[in-house]
mmCIF file of C-alpha atoms in Angstrom:
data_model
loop_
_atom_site.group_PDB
_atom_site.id
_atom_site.type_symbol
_atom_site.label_atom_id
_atom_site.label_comp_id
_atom_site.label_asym_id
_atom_site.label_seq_id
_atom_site.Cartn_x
_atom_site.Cartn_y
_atom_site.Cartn_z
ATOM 1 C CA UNK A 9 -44.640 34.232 -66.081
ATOM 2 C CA UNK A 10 -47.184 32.608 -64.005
ATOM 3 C CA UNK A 11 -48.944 34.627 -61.357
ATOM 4 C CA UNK A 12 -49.607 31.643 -59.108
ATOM 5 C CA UNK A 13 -49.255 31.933 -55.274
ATOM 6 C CA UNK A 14 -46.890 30.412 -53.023
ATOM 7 C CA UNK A 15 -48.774 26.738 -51.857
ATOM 8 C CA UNK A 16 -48.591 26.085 -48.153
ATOM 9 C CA UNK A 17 -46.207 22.891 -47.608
ATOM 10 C CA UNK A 18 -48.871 20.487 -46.657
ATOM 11 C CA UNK A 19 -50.222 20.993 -50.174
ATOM 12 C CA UNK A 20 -46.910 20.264 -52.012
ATOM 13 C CA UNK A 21 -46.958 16.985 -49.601
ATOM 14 C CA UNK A 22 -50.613 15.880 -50.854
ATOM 15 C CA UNK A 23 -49.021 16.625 -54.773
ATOM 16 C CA UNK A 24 -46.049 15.233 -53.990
ATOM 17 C CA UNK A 25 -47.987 11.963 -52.733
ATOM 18 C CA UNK A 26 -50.625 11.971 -55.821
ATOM 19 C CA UNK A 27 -47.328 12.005 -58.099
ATOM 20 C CA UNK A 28 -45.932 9.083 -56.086
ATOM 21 C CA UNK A 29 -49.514 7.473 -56.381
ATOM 22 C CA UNK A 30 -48.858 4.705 -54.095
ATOM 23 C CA UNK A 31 -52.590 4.850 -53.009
ATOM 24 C CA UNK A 32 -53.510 6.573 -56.074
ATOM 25 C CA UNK A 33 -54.700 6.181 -59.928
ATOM 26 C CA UNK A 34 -51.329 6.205 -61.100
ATOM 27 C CA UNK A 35 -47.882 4.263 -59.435
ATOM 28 C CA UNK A 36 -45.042 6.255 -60.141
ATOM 29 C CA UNK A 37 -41.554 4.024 -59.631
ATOM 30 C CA UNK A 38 -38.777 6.453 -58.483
ATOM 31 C CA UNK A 39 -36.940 6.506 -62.165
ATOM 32 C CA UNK A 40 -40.417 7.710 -63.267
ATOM 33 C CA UNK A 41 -40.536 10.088 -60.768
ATOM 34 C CA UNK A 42 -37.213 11.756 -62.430
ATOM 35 C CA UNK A 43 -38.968 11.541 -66.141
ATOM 36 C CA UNK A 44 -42.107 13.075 -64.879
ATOM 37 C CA UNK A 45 -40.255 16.444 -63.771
ATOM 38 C CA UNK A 46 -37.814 16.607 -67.062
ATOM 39 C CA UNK A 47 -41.518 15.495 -69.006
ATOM 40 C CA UNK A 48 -43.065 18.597 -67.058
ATOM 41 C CA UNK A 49 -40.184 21.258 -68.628
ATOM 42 C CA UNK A 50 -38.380 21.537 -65.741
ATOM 43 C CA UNK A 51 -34.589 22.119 -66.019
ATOM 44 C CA UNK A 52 -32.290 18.899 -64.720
ATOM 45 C CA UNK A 53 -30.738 16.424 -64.848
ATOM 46 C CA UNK A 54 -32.649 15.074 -62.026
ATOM 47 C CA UNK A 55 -30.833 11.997 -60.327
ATOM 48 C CA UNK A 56 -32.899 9.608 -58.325
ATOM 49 C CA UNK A 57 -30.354 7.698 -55.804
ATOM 50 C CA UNK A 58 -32.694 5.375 -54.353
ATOM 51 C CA UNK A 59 -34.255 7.125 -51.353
ATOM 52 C CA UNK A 60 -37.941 7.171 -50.412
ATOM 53 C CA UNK A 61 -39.641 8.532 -53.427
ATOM 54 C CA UNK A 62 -42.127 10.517 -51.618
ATOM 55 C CA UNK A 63 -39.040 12.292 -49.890
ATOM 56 C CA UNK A 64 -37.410 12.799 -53.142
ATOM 57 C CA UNK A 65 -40.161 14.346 -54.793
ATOM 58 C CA UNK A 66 -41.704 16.406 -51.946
ATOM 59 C CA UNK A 67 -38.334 17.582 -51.533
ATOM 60 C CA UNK A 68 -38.098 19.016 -55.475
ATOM 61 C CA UNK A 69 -41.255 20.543 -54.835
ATOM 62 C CA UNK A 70 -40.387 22.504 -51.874
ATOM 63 C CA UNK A 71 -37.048 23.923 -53.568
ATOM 64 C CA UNK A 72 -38.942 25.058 -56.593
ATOM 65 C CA UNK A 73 -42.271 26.368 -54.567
ATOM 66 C CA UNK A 74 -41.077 29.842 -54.904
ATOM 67 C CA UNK A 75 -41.100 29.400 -58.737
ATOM 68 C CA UNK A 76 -44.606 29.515 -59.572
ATOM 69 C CA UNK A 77 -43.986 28.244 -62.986
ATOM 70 C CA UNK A 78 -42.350 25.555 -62.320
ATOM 71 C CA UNK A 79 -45.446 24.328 -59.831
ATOM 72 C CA UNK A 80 -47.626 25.578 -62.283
ATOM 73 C CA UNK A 81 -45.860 22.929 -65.203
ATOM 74 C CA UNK A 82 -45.860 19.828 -62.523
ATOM 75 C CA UNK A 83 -49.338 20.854 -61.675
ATOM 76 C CA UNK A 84 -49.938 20.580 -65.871
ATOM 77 C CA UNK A 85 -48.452 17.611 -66.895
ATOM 78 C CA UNK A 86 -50.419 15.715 -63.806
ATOM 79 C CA UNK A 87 -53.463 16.369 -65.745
ATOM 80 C CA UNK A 88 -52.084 15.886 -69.373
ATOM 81 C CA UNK A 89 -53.266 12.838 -71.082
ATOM 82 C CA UNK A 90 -49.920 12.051 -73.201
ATOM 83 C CA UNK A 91 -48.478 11.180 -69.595
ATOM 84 C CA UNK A 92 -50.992 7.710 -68.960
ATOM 85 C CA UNK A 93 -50.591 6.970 -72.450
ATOM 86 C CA UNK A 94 -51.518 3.312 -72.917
ATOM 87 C CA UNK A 95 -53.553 3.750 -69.096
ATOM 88 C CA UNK A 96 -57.484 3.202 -69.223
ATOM 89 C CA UNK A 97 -59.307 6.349 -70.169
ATOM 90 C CA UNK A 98 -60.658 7.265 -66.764
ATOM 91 C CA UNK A 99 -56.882 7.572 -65.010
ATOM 92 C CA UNK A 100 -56.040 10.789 -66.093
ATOM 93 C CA UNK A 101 -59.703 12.260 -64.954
ATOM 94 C CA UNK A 102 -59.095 10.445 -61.432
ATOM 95 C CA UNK A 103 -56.160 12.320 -60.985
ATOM 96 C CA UNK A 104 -57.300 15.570 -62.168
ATOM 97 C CA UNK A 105 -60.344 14.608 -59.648
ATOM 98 C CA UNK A 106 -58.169 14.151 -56.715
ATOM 99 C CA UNK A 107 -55.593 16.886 -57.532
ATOM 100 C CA UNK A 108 -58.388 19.833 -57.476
ATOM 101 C CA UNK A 109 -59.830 17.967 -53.955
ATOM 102 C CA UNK A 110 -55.804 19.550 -53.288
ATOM 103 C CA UNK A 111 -56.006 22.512 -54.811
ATOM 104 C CA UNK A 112 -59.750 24.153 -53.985
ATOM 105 C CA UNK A 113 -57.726 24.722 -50.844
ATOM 106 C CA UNK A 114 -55.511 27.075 -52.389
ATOM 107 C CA UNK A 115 -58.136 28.408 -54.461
ATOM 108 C CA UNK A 116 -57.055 26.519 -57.861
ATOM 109 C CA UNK A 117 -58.572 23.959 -60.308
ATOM 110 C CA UNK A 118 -57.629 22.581 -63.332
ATOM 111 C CA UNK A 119 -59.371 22.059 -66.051
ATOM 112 C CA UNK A 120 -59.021 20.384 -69.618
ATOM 113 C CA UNK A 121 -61.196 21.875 -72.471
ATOM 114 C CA UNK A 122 -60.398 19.915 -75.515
ATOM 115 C CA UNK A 123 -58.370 17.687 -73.505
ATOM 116 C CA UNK A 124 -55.499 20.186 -72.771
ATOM 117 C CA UNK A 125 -55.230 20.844 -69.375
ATOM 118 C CA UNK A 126 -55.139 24.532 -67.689
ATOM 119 C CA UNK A 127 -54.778 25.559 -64.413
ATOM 120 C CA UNK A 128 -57.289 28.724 -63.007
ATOM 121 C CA UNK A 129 -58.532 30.076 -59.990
ATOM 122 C CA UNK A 130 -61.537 29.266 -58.105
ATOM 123 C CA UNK A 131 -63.465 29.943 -55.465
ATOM 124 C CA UNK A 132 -62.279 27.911 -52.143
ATOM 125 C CA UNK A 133 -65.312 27.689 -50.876
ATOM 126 C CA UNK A 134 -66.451 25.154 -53.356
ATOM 127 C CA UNK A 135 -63.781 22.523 -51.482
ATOM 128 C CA UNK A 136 -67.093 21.239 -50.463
ATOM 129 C CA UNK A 137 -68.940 20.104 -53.568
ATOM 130 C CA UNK A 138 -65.307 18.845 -54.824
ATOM 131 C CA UNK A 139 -65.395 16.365 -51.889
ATOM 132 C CA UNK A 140 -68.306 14.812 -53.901
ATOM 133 C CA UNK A 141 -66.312 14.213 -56.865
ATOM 134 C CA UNK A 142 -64.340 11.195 -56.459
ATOM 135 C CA UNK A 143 -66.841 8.833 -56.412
ATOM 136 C CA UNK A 144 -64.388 5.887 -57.864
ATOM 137 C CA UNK A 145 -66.511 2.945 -60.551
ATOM 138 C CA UNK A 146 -65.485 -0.427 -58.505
ATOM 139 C CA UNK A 147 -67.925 -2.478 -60.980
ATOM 140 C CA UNK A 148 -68.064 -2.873 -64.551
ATOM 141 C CA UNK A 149 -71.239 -2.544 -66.779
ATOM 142 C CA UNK A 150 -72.114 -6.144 -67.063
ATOM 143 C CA UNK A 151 -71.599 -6.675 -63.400
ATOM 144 C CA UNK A 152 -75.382 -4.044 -63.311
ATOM 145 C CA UNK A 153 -77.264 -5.317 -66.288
ATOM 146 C CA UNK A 154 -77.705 -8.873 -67.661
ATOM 147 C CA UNK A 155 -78.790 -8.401 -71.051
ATOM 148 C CA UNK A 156 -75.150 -8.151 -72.963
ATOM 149 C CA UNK A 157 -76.486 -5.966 -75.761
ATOM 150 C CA UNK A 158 -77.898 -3.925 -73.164
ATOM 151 C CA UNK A 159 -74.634 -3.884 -71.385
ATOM 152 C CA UNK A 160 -72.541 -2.552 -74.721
ATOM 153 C CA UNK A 161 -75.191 0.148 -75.403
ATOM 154 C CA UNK A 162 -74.667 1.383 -71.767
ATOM 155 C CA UNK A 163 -71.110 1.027 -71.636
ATOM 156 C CA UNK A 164 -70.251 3.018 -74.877
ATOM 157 C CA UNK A 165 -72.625 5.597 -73.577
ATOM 158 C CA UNK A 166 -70.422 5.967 -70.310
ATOM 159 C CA UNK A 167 -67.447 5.808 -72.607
ATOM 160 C CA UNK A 168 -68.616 8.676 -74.680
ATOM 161 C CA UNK A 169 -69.987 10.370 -71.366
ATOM 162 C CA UNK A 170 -66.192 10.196 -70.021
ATOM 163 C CA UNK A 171 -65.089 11.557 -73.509
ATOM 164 C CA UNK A 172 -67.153 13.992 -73.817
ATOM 165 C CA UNK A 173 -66.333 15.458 -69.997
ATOM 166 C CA UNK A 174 -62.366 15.188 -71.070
ATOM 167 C CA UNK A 175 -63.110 17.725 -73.704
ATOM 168 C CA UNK A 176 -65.369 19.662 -72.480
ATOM 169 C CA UNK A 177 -68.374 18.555 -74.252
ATOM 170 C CA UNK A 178 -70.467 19.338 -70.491
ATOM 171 C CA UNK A 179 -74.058 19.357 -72.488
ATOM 172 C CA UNK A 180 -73.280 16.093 -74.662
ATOM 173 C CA UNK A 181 -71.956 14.580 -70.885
ATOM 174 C CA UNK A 182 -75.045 14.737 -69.027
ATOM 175 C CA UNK A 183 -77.197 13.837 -72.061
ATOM 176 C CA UNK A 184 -75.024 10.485 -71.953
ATOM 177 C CA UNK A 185 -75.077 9.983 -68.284
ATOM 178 C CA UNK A 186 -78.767 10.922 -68.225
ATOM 179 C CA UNK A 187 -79.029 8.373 -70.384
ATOM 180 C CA UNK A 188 -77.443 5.530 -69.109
ATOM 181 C CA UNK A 189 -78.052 6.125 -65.867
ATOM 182 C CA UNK A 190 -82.151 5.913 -66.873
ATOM 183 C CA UNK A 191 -81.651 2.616 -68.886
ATOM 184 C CA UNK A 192 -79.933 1.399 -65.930
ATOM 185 C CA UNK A 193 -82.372 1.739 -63.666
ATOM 186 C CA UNK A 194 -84.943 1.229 -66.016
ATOM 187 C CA UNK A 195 -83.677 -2.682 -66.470
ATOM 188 C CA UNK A 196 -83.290 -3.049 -62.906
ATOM 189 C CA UNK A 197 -86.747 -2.101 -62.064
ATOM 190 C CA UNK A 198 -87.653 -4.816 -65.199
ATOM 191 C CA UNK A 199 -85.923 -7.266 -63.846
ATOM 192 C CA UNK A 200 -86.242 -7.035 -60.030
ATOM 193 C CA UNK A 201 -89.626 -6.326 -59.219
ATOM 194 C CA UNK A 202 -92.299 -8.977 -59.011
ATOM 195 C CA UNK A 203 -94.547 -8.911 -60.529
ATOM 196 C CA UNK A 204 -92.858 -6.619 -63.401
ATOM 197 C CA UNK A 205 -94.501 -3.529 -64.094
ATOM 198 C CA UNK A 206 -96.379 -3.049 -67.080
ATOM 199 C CA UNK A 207 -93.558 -1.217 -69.419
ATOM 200 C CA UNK A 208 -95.323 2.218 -70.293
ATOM 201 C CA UNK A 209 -95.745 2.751 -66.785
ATOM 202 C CA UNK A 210 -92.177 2.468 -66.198
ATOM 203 C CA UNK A 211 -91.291 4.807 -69.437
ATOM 204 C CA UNK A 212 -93.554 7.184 -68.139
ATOM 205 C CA UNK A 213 -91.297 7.543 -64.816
ATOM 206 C CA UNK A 214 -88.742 10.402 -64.494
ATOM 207 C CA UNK A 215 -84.880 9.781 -63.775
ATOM 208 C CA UNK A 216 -85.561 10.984 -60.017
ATOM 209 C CA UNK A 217 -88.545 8.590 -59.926
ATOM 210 C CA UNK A 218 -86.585 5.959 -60.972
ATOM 211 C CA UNK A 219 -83.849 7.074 -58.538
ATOM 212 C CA UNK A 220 -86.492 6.894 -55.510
ATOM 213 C CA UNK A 221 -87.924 3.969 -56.624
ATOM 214 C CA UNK A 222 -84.414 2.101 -56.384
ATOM 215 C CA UNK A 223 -83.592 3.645 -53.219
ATOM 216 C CA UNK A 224 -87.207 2.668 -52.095
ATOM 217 C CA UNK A 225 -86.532 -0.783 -52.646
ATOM 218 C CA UNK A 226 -82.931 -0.498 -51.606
ATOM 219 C CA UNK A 227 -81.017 -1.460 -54.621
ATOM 220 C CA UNK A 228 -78.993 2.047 -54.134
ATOM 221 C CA UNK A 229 -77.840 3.717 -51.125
ATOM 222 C CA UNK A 230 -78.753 7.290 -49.813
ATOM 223 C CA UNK A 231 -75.928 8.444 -51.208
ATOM 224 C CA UNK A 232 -76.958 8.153 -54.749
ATOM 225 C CA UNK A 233 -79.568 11.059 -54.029
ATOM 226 C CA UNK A 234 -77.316 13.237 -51.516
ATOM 227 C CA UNK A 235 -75.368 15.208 -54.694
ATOM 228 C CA UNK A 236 -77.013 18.211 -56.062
ATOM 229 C CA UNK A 237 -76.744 17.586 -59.523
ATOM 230 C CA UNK A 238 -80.364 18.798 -61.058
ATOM 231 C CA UNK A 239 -78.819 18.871 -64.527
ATOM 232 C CA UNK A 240 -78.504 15.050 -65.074
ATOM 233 C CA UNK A 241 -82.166 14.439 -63.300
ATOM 234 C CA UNK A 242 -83.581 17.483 -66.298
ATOM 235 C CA UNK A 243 -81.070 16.069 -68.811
ATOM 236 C CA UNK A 244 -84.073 15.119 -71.281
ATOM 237 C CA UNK A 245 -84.488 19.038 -71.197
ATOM 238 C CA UNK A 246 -81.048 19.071 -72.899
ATOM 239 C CA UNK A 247 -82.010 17.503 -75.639
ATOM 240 C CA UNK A 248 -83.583 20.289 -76.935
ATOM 241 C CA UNK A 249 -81.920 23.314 -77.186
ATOM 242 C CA UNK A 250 -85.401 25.811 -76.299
ATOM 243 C CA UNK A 251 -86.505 23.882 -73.197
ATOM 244 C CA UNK A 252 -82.239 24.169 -72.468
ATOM 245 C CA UNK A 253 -82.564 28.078 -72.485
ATOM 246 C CA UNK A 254 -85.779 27.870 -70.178
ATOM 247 C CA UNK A 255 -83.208 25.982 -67.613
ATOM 248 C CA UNK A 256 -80.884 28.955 -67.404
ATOM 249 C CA UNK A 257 -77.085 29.397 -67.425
ATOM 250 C CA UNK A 258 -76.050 26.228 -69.623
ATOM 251 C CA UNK A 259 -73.990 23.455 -67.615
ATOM 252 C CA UNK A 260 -70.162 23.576 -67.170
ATOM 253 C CA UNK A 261 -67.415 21.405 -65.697
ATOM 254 C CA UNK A 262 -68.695 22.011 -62.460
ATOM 255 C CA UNK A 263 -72.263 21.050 -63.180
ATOM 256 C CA UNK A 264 -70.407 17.167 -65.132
ATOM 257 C CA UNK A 265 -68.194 17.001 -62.210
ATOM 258 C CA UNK A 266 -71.327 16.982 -59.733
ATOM 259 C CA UNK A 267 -72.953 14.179 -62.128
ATOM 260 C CA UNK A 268 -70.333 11.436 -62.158
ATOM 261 C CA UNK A 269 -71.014 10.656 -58.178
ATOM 262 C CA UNK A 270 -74.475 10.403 -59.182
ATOM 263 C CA UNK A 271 -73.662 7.958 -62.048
ATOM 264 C CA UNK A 272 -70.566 5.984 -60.414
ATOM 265 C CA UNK A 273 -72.867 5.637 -56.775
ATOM 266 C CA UNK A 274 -75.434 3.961 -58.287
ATOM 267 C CA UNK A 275 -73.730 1.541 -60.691
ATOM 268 C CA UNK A 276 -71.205 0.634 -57.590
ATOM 269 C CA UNK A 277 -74.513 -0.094 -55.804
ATOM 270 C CA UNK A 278 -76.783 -1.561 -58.490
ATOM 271 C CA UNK A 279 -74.000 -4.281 -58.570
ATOM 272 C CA UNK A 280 -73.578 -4.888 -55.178
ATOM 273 C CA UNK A 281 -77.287 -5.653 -54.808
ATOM 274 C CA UNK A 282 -77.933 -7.430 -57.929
ATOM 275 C CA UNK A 283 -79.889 -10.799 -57.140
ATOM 276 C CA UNK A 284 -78.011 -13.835 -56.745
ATOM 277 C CA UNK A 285 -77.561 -15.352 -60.217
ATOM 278 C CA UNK A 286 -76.878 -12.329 -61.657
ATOM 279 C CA UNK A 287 -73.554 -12.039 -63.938
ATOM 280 C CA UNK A 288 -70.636 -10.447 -61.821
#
């Protein structure tokens, strides 16, 4: 039995609205709705007449809130991957993204090691860092870099970096968007600056250099360098597992989930400033 506390109504609302997903990763029609609930094991039949979907749900959540395990299995299956089969990779971290910005509140999370998603408690004082996390990709890969190989290298490095964080691979996840976020930024500063520096010089520069340097020149916003994520600027340091231990307690979920603003802020904003000519 599940020893989960009774959420405050205006939580169940924000679920019931994520499970909806009218403004969210994942539209939910109200047939769907039913599915979902008998998909998350709880007992029906469940019989959608027609009426506002966000009623209908909200409403099944608030006559099974004092059955923690049935919250608990909703809460699950929100964040289970078999339910956006045949959705792009990234949905079902969106809405585990925006579901804990819900939860921290009530001093939950979940989480999914090896893809299998658990819910635990946390401390609600970190509501603030998950704020952070949500930083949505509007652009793709080839919209930031011109060179097409270039492009493919990068963007199986963020696909791999978005694997990795769905299985809780946190080390091999900043390694990869360490990486990518470097050659990024590396090709801009190729490619925009005139004249173009001489290319050992700009090897020779550190992510956070790099980062400055594109925020100097305005080709990134503030923003990019606003989340505390020292892990992905020291993610050469992962490479190797003895300058690793020299950098203390190893990274977690928290520590990948503070890199992807990073990462998605600057690639929304390496776009957006891209010269005119540039593919996009």
């Amino acid at each position: 039995m599940s020893d989960m506390r009774r959420l405050d109504d205006k939580t169940l609302q924000e679920i019931a609205r994520l499970i909806c997903g009218d403004d969210g990763p994942h539209y939910r029609q109200g047939r769907e709705l039913a599915r979902f609930l008998d998909d998350a094991g709880w007992k029906g039949p469940f019989d959608y007449d027609g009426e506002r979907r966000l009623d209908w749900i909200t409403q099944h959540l608030r006559e099974h809130r004092d059955q923690p395990d049935d919250i608990e299995k909703v809460l699950i299956r929100l964040c289970d991957g078999r339910e956006y089969l045949g959705e792009p990779a990234v949905t079902v971290t969106e809405v585990t993204q925006q579901l804990n910005q819900i939860l921290v509140h009530e001093g939950y999370k979940v989480e999914r090691p090896a893809g299998r998603p658990r819910l635990i408690e946390c401390d609600p004082a970190s509501a603030s860092a998950a704020t952070l996390a949500p930083v949505t990709l509007r652009t793709t890969m080839r919209e930031v870099i011109q060179d097409p190989r270039l492009a493919a290298v990068l963007q199986s490095r963020l696909d791999e970096a978005q694997t990795s964080t769905e299985n809780g691979c946190h080390v091999s996840a900043i390694i990869m968007l360490g990486s990518l976020l470097e050659g990024a930024l590396l090709e801009a500063a190729r490619t925009r600056l005139a004249p173009p520096p001489p290319p050992n010089h700009l090897k020779s520069l550190t992510l956070f250099k790099l980062l400055e340097l594109a925020r100097k020149h305005r080709w990134i916003g503030a923003d990019a360098l606003m989340y505390p994520c020292d892990a992905l600027r020291e993610y050469r340091n992962l490479v190797h597992p003895n300058a690793q231990l020299r950098m203390g307690d190893p990274p977690d979920r928290d520590t990948v989930d503070m890199c992807w603003p990073v990462v998605n802020a600057t690639l929304n904003d390496l776009a957006a400033s891209a010269p005119t000519g540039s593919p996009g």
